[in-house]
mmCIF file of C-alpha atoms in Angstrom:
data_model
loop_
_atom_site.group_PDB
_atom_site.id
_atom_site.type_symbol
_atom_site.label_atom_id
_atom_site.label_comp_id
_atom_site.label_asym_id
_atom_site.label_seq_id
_atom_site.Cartn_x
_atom_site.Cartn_y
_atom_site.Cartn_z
ATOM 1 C CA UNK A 281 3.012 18.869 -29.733
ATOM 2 C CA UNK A 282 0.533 17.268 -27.504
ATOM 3 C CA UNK A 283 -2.876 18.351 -27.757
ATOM 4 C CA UNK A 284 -5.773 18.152 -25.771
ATOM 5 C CA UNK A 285 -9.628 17.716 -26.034
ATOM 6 C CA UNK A 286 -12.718 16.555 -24.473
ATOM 7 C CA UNK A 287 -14.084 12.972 -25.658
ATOM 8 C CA UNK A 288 -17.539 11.559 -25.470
ATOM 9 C CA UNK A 289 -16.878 8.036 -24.123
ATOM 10 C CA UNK A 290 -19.581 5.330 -22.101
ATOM 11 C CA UNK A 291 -21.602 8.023 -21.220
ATOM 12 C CA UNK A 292 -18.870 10.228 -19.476
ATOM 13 C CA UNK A 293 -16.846 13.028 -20.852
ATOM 14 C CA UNK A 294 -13.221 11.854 -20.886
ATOM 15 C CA UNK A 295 -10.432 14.209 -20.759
ATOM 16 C CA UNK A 296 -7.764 12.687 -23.411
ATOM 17 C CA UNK A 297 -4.003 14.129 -24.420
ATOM 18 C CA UNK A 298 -2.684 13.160 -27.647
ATOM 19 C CA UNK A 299 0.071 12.991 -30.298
ATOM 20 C CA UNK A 300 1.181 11.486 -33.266
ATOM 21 C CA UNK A 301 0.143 9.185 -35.857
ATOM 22 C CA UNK A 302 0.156 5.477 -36.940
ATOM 23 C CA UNK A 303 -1.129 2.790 -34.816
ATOM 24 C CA UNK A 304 -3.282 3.552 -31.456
ATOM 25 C CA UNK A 305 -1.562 3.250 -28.155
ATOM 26 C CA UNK A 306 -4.063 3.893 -24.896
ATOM 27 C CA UNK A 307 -2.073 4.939 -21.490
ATOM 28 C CA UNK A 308 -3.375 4.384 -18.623
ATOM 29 C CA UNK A 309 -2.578 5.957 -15.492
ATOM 30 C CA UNK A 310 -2.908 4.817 -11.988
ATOM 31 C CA UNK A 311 -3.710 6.628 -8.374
ATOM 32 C CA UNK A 312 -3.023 9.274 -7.694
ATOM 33 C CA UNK A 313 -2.066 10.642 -11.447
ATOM 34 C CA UNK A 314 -3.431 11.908 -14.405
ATOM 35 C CA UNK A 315 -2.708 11.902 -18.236
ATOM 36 C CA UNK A 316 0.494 13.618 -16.801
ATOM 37 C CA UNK A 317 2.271 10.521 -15.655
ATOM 38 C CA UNK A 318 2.862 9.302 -19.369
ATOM 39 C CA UNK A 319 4.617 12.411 -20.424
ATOM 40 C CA UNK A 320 8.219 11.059 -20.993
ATOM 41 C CA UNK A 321 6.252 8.579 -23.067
ATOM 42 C CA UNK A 322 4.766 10.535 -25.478
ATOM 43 C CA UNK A 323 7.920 11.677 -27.258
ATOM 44 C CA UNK A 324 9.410 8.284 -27.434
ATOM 45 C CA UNK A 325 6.561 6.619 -28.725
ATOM 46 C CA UNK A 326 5.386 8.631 -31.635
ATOM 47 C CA UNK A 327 8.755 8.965 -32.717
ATOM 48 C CA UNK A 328 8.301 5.166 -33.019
ATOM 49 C CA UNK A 329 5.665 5.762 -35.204
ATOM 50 C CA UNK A 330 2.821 5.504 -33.135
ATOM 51 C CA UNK A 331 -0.650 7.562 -32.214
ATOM 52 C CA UNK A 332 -0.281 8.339 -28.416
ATOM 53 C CA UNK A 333 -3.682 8.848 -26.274
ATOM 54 C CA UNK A 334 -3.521 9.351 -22.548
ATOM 55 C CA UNK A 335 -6.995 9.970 -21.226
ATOM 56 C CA UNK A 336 -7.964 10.885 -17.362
ATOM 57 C CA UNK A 337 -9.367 8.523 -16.913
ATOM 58 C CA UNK A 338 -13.202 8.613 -14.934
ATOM 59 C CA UNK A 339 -12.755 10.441 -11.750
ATOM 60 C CA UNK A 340 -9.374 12.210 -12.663
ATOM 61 C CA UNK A 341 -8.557 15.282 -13.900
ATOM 62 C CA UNK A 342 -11.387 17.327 -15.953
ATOM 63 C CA UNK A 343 -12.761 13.670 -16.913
ATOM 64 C CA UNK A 344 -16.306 13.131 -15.441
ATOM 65 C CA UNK A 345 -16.495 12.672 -11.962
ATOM 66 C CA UNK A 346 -19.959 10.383 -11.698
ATOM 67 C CA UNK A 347 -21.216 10.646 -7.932
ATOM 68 C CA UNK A 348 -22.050 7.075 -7.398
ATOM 69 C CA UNK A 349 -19.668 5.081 -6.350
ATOM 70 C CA UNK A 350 -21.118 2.154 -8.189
ATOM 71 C CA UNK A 351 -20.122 3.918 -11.579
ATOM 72 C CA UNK A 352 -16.576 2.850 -10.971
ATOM 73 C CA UNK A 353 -16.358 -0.634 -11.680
ATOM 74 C CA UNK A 354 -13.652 -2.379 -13.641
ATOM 75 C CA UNK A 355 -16.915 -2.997 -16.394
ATOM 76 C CA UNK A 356 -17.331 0.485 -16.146
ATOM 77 C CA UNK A 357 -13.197 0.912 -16.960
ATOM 78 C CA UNK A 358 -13.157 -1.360 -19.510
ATOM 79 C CA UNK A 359 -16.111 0.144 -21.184
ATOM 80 C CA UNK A 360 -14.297 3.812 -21.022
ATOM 81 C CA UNK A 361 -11.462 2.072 -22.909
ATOM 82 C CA UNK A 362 -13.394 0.243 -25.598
ATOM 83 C CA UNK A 363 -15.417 3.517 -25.991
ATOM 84 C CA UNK A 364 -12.050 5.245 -26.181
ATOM 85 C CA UNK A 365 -11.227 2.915 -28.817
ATOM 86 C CA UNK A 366 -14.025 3.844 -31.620
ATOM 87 C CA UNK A 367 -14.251 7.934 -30.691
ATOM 88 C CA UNK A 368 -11.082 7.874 -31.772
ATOM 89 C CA UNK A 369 -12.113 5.848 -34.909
ATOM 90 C CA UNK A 370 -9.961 2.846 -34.607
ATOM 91 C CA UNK A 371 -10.938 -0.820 -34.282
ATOM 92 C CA UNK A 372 -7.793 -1.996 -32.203
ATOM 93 C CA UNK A 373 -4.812 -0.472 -30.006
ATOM 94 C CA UNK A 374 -2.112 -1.231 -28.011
ATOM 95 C CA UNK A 375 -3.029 -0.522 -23.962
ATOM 96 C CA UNK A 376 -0.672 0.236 -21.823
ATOM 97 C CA UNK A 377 -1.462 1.044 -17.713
ATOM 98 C CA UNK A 378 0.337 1.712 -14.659
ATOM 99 C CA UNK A 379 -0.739 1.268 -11.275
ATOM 100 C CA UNK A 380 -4.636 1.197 -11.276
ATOM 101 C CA UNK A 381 -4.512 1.791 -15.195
ATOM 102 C CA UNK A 382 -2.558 -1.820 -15.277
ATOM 103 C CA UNK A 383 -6.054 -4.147 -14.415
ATOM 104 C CA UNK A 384 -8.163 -1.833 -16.866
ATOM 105 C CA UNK A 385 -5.596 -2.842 -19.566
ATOM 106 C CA UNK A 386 -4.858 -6.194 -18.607
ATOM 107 C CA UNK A 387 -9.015 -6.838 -17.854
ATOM 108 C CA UNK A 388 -9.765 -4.897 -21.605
ATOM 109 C CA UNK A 389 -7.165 -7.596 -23.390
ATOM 110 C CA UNK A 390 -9.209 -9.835 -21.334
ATOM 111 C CA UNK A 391 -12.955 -9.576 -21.910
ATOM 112 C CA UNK A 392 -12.272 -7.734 -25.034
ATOM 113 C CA UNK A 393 -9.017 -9.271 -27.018
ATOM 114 C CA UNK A 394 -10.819 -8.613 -30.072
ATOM 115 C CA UNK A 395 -9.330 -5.249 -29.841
ATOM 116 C CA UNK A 396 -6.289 -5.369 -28.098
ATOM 117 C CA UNK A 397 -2.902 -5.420 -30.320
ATOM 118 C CA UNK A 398 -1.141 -6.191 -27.517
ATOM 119 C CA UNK A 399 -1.106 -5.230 -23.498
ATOM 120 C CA UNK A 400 1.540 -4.224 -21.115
ATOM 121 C CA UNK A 401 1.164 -3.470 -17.370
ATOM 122 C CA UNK A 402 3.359 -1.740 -14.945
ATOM 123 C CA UNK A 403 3.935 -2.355 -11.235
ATOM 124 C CA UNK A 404 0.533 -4.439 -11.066
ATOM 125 C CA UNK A 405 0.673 -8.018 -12.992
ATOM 126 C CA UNK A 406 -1.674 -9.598 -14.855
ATOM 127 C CA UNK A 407 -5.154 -10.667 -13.233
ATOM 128 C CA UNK A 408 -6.069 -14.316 -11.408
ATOM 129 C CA UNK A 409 -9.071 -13.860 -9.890
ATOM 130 C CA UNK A 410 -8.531 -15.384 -6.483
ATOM 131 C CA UNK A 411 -10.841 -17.219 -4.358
ATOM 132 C CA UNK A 412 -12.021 -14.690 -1.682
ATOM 133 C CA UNK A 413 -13.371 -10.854 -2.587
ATOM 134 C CA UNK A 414 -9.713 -9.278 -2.032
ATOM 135 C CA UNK A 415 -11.169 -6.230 0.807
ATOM 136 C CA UNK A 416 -12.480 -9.267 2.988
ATOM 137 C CA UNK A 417 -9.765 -10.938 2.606
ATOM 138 C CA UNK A 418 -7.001 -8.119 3.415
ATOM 139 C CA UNK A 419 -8.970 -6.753 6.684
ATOM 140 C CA UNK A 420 -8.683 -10.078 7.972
ATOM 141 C CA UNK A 421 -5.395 -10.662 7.248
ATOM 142 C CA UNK A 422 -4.058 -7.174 8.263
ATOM 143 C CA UNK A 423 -6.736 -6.324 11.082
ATOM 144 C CA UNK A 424 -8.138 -3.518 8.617
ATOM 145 C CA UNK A 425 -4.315 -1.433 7.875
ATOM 146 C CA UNK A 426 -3.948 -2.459 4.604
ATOM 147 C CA UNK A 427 -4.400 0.882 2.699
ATOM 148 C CA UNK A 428 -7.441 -0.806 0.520
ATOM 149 C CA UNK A 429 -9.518 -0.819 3.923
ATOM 150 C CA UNK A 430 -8.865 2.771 4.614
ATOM 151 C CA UNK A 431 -9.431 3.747 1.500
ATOM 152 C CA UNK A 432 -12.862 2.118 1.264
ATOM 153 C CA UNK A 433 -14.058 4.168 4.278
ATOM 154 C CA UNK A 434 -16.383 6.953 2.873
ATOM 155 C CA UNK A 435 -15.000 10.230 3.485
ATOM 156 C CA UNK A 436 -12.335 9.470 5.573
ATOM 157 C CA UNK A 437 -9.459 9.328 3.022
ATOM 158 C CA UNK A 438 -11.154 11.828 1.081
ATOM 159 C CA UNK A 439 -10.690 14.406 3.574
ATOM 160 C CA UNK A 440 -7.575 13.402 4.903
ATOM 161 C CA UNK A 441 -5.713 14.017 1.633
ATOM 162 C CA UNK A 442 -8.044 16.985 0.498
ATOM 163 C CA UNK A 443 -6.619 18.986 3.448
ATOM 164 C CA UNK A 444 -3.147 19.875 1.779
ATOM 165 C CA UNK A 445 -3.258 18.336 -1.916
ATOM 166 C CA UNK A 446 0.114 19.267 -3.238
ATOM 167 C CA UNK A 447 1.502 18.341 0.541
ATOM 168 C CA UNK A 448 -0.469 14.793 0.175
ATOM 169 C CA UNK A 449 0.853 14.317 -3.536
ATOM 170 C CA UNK A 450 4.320 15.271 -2.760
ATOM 171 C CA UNK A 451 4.427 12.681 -0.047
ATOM 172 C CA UNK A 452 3.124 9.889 -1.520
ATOM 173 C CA UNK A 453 5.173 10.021 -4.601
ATOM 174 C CA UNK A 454 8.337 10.373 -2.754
ATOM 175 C CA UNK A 455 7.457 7.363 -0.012
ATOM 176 C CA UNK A 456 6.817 5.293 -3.079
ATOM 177 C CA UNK A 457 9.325 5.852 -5.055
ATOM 178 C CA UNK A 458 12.783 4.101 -4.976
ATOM 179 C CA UNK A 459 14.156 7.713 -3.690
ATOM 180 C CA UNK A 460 13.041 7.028 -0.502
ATOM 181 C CA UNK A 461 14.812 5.607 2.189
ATOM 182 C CA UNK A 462 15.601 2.054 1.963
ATOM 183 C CA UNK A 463 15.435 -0.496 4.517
ATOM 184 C CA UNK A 464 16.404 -3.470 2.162
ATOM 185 C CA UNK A 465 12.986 -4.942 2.006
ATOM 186 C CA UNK A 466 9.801 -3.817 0.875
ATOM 187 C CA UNK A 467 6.777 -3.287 3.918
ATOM 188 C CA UNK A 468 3.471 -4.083 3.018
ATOM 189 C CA UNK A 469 1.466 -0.698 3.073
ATOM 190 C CA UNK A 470 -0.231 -0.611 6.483
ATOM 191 C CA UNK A 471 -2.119 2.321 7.776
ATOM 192 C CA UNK A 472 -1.277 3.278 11.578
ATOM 193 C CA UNK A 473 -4.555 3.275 14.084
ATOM 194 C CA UNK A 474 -6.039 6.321 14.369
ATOM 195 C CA UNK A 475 -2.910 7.237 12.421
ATOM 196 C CA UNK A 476 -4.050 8.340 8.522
ATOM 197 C CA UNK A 477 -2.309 7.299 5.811
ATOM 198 C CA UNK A 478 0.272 10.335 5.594
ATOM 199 C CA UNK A 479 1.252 10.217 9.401
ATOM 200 C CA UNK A 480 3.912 7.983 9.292
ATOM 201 C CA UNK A 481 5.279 8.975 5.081
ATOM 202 C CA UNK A 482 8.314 11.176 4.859
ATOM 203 C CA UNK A 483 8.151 14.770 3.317
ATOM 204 C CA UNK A 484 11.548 15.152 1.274
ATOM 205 C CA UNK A 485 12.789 18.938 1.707
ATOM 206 C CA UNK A 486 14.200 18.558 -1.753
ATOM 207 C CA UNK A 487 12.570 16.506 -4.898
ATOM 208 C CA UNK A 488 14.180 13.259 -6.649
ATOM 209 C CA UNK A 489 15.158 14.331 -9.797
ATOM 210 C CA UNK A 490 12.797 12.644 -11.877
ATOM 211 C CA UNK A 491 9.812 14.377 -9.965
ATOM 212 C CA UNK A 492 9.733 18.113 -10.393
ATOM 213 C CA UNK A 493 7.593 21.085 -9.140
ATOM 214 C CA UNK A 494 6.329 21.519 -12.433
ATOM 215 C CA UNK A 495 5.085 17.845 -12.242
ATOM 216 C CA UNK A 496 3.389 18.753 -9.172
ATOM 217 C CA UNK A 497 2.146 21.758 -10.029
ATOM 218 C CA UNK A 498 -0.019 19.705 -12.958
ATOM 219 C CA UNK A 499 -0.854 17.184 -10.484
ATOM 220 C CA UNK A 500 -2.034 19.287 -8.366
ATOM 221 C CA UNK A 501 -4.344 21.247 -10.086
ATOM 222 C CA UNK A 502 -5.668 17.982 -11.416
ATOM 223 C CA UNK A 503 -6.869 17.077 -8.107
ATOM 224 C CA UNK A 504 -8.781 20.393 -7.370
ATOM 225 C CA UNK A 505 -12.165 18.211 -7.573
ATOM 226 C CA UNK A 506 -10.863 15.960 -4.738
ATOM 227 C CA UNK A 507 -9.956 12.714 -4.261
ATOM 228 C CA UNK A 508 -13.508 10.832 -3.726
ATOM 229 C CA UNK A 509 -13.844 9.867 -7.629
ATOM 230 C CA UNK A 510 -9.953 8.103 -7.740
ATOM 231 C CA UNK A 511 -10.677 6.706 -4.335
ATOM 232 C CA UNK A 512 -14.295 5.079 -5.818
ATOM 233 C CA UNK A 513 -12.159 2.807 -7.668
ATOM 234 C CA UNK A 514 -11.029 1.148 -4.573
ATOM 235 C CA UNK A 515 -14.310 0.954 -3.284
ATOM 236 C CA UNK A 516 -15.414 -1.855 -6.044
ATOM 237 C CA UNK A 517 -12.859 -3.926 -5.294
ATOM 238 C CA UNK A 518 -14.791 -6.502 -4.096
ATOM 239 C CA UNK A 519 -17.848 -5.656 -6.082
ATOM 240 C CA UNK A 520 -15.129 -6.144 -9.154
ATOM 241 C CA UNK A 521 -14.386 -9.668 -7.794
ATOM 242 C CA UNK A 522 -17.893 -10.393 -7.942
ATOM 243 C CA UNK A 523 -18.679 -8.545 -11.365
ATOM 244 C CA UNK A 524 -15.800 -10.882 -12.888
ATOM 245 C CA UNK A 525 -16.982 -14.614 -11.473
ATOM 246 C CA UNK A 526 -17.302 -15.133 -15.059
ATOM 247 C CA UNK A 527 -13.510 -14.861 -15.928
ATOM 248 C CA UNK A 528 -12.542 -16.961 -13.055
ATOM 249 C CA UNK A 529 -9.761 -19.260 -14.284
ATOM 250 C CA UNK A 530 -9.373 -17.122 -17.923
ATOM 251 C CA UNK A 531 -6.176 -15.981 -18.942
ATOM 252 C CA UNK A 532 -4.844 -12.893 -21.191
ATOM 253 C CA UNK A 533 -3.793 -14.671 -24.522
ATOM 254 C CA UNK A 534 -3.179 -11.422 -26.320
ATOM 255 C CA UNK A 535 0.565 -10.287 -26.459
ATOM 256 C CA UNK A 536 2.051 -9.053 -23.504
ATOM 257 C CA UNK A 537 4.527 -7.278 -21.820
ATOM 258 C CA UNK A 538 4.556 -6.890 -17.362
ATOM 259 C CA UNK A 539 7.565 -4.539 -15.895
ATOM 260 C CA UNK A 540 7.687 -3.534 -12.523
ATOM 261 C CA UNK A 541 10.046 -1.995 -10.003
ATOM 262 C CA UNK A 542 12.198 -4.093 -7.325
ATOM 263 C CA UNK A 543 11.508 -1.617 -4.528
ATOM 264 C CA UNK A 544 7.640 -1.585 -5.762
ATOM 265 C CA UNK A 545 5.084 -2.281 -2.927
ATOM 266 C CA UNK A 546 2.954 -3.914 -5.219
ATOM 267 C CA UNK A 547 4.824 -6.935 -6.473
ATOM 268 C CA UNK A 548 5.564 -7.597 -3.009
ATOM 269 C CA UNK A 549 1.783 -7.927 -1.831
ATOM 270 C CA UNK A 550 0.432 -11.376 -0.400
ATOM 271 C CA UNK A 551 0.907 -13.745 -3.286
ATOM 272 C CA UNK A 552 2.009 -11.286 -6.035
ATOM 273 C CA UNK A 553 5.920 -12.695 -5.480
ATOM 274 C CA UNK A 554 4.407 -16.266 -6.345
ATOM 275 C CA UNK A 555 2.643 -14.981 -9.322
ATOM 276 C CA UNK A 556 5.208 -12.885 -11.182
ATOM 277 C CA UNK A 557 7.524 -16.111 -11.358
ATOM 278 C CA UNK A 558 4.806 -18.209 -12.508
ATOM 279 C CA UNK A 559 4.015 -15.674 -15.125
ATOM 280 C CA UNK A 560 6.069 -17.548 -17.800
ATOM 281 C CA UNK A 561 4.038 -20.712 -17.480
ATOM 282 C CA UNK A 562 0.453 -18.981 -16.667
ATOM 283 C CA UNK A 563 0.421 -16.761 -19.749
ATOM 284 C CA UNK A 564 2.080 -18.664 -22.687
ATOM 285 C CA UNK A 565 1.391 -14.870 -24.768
ATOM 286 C CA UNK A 566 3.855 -13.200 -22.459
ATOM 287 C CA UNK A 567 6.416 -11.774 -24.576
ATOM 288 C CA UNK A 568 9.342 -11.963 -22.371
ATOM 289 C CA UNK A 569 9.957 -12.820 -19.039
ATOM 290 C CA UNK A 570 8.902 -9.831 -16.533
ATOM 291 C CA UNK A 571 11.022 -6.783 -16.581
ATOM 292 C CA UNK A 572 12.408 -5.943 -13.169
ATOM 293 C CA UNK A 573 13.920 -2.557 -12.838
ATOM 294 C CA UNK A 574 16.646 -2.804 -10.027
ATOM 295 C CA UNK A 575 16.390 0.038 -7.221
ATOM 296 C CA UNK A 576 13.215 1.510 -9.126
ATOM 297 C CA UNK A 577 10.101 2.105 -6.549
ATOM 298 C CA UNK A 578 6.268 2.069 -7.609
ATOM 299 C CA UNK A 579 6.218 5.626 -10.781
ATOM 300 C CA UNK A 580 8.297 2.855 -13.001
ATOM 301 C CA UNK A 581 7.837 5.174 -16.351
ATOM 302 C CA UNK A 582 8.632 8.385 -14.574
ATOM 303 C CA UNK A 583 11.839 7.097 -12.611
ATOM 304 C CA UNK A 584 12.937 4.966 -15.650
ATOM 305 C CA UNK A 585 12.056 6.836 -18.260
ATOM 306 C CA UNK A 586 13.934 5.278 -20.865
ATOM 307 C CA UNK A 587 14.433 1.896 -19.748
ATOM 308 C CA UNK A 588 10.576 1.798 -19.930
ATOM 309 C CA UNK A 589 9.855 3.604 -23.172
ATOM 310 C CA UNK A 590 13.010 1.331 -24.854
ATOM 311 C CA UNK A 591 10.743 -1.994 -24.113
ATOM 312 C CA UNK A 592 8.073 -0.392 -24.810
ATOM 313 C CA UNK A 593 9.006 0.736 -28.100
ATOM 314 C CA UNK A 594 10.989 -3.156 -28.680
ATOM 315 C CA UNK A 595 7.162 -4.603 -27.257
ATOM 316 C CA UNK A 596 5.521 -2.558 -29.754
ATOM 317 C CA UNK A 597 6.768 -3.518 -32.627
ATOM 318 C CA UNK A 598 7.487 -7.073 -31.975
ATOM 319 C CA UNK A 599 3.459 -6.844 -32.227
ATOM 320 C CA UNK A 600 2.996 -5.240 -34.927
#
């Protein structure tokens, strides 16, 4: 059984669901989830003999929700999952993200490899700092649509998906996923003028099979505090590209796993393409090439369920 408690964690109270025993695996979760999103994981991986802990993470769920939006920095991330770490009375772990979770894993086996077993990231790869704070440089490449500049907007994201939650969370999973209509190449996320970011997304009058009402239900309810403290993390981006200067040029040397989906907005961003088939040579500790899951969209270990927790599970071990 999973169980659930409060932690005490970087000076926030983190939310955390758990199972098993043996070595520590951290899952991350990305926006706009929860603990929730790793629950096809949970059964896989302590059967594999290992201690499952998926927190919500700061801003999420009945985690701490700090106010400032300066408390969501990728130090601040980093320090949740290193805090994480010895609550839960371990020296190292396995971490594992999705989405947003991905560059709090891949930055903790960064600054932090001491304590990283091993790191695996899905749908965003592994960090290269670039040259240019990455907000500056997407407004003036996409005239402010990209979906980071609307999100760093105060308020105006916020309310837009506060008005209907579960009508916002239904959407955006379904456009995302590899459910959706397909057009044979992947768009860049662009929000229309004046548009919103929900305007133009399709509302399916039945759910994919791998995303139930009972999924949204949870995910739901675990947006009942609004969207502002998952949308804070966007808001650093650039003050995250300035907070890391000092890793500029560093590379994860810890073992590693990246898996993403081919109809994935993500790995299709300005420059990602480029980096995911350099990975091999960048990161010598990369444990195989990267995993791409054919006709799966951006919720890789919720539409491939077991094709995620098998090289998980094979990624795992190989570490241990």
């Amino acid at each position: 059984m999973v169980e659930h408690r409060m932690v005490d964690v970087n000076g926030v109270r983190l939310h955390i669901a758990e199972q098993g025993e043996g070595p520590l695996v951290v899952l991350l979760h990305g926006f706009p989830e929860s603990w929730h999103s790793w629950h096809h994981q949970f059964g896989p991986l302590t059967d594999a003999g290992f201690r499952v802990v998926a927190p919500d993470q700061r801003g999420y769920g009945l985690s701490d929700h700090p106010e400032d939006v300066g408390a969501y920095t990728v130090l601040h991330l980093v320090g949740d999952v290193v805090g994480l770490i010895r609550a839960l009375g371990e020296e190292k772990a396995y971490v594992v993200g999705h989405d947003w979770g991905a560059p709090v894993a891949w930055h903790t086996a960064l600054l932090r490899p001491d304590m990283v077993r091993g790191v695996a990231g899905l749908s965003v790869p592994p960090p290269f700092r670039g040259t240019r704070p990455p907000l500056a440089a997407m407004d003036e490449r996409f005239g402010g649509r990209f979906y980071w500049n609307y999100f760093d907007r105060p308020g105006v994201a916020d309310a837009e998906f506060g008005k209907d939650v579960r009508t916002t969370l239904r959407k955006f999973f379904y456009a995302a996923s590899g459910s959706a209509p397909y057009s044979g190449e992947v768009k860049q996320p662009l929000v229309g003028t004046g548009r919103g970011w929900l305007a133009d997304m399709p509302d399916p009058e039945v759910l994919p099979e791998w995303l139930t009402e009972d999924d949204l239900d949870v995910l739901t309810e675990s947006f009942s505090r609004g969207f502002t403290g998952a949308l804070n993390w966007y808001r650093n981006l650039d003050r995250n590209w300035e907070l890391t200067a000092p890793w500029h040029g560093a590379v994860v040397t810890r073992p590693a796993l990246y898996m993403y989906g081919d109809r994935d907005a993500v790995p299709a961003f300005p420059g990602a393409p480029e980096l995911i088939a350099r990975l091999p040579r960048l990161m010598p500790s990369l444990w195989r090439e990267p995993i791409e899951l054919a006709g799966c969209g951006h919720w890789t270990q919720q539409e491939r369920p077991d094709e995620v927790n098998a090289a998980l599970v094979a990624f795992l071990r190989a570490c241990a």
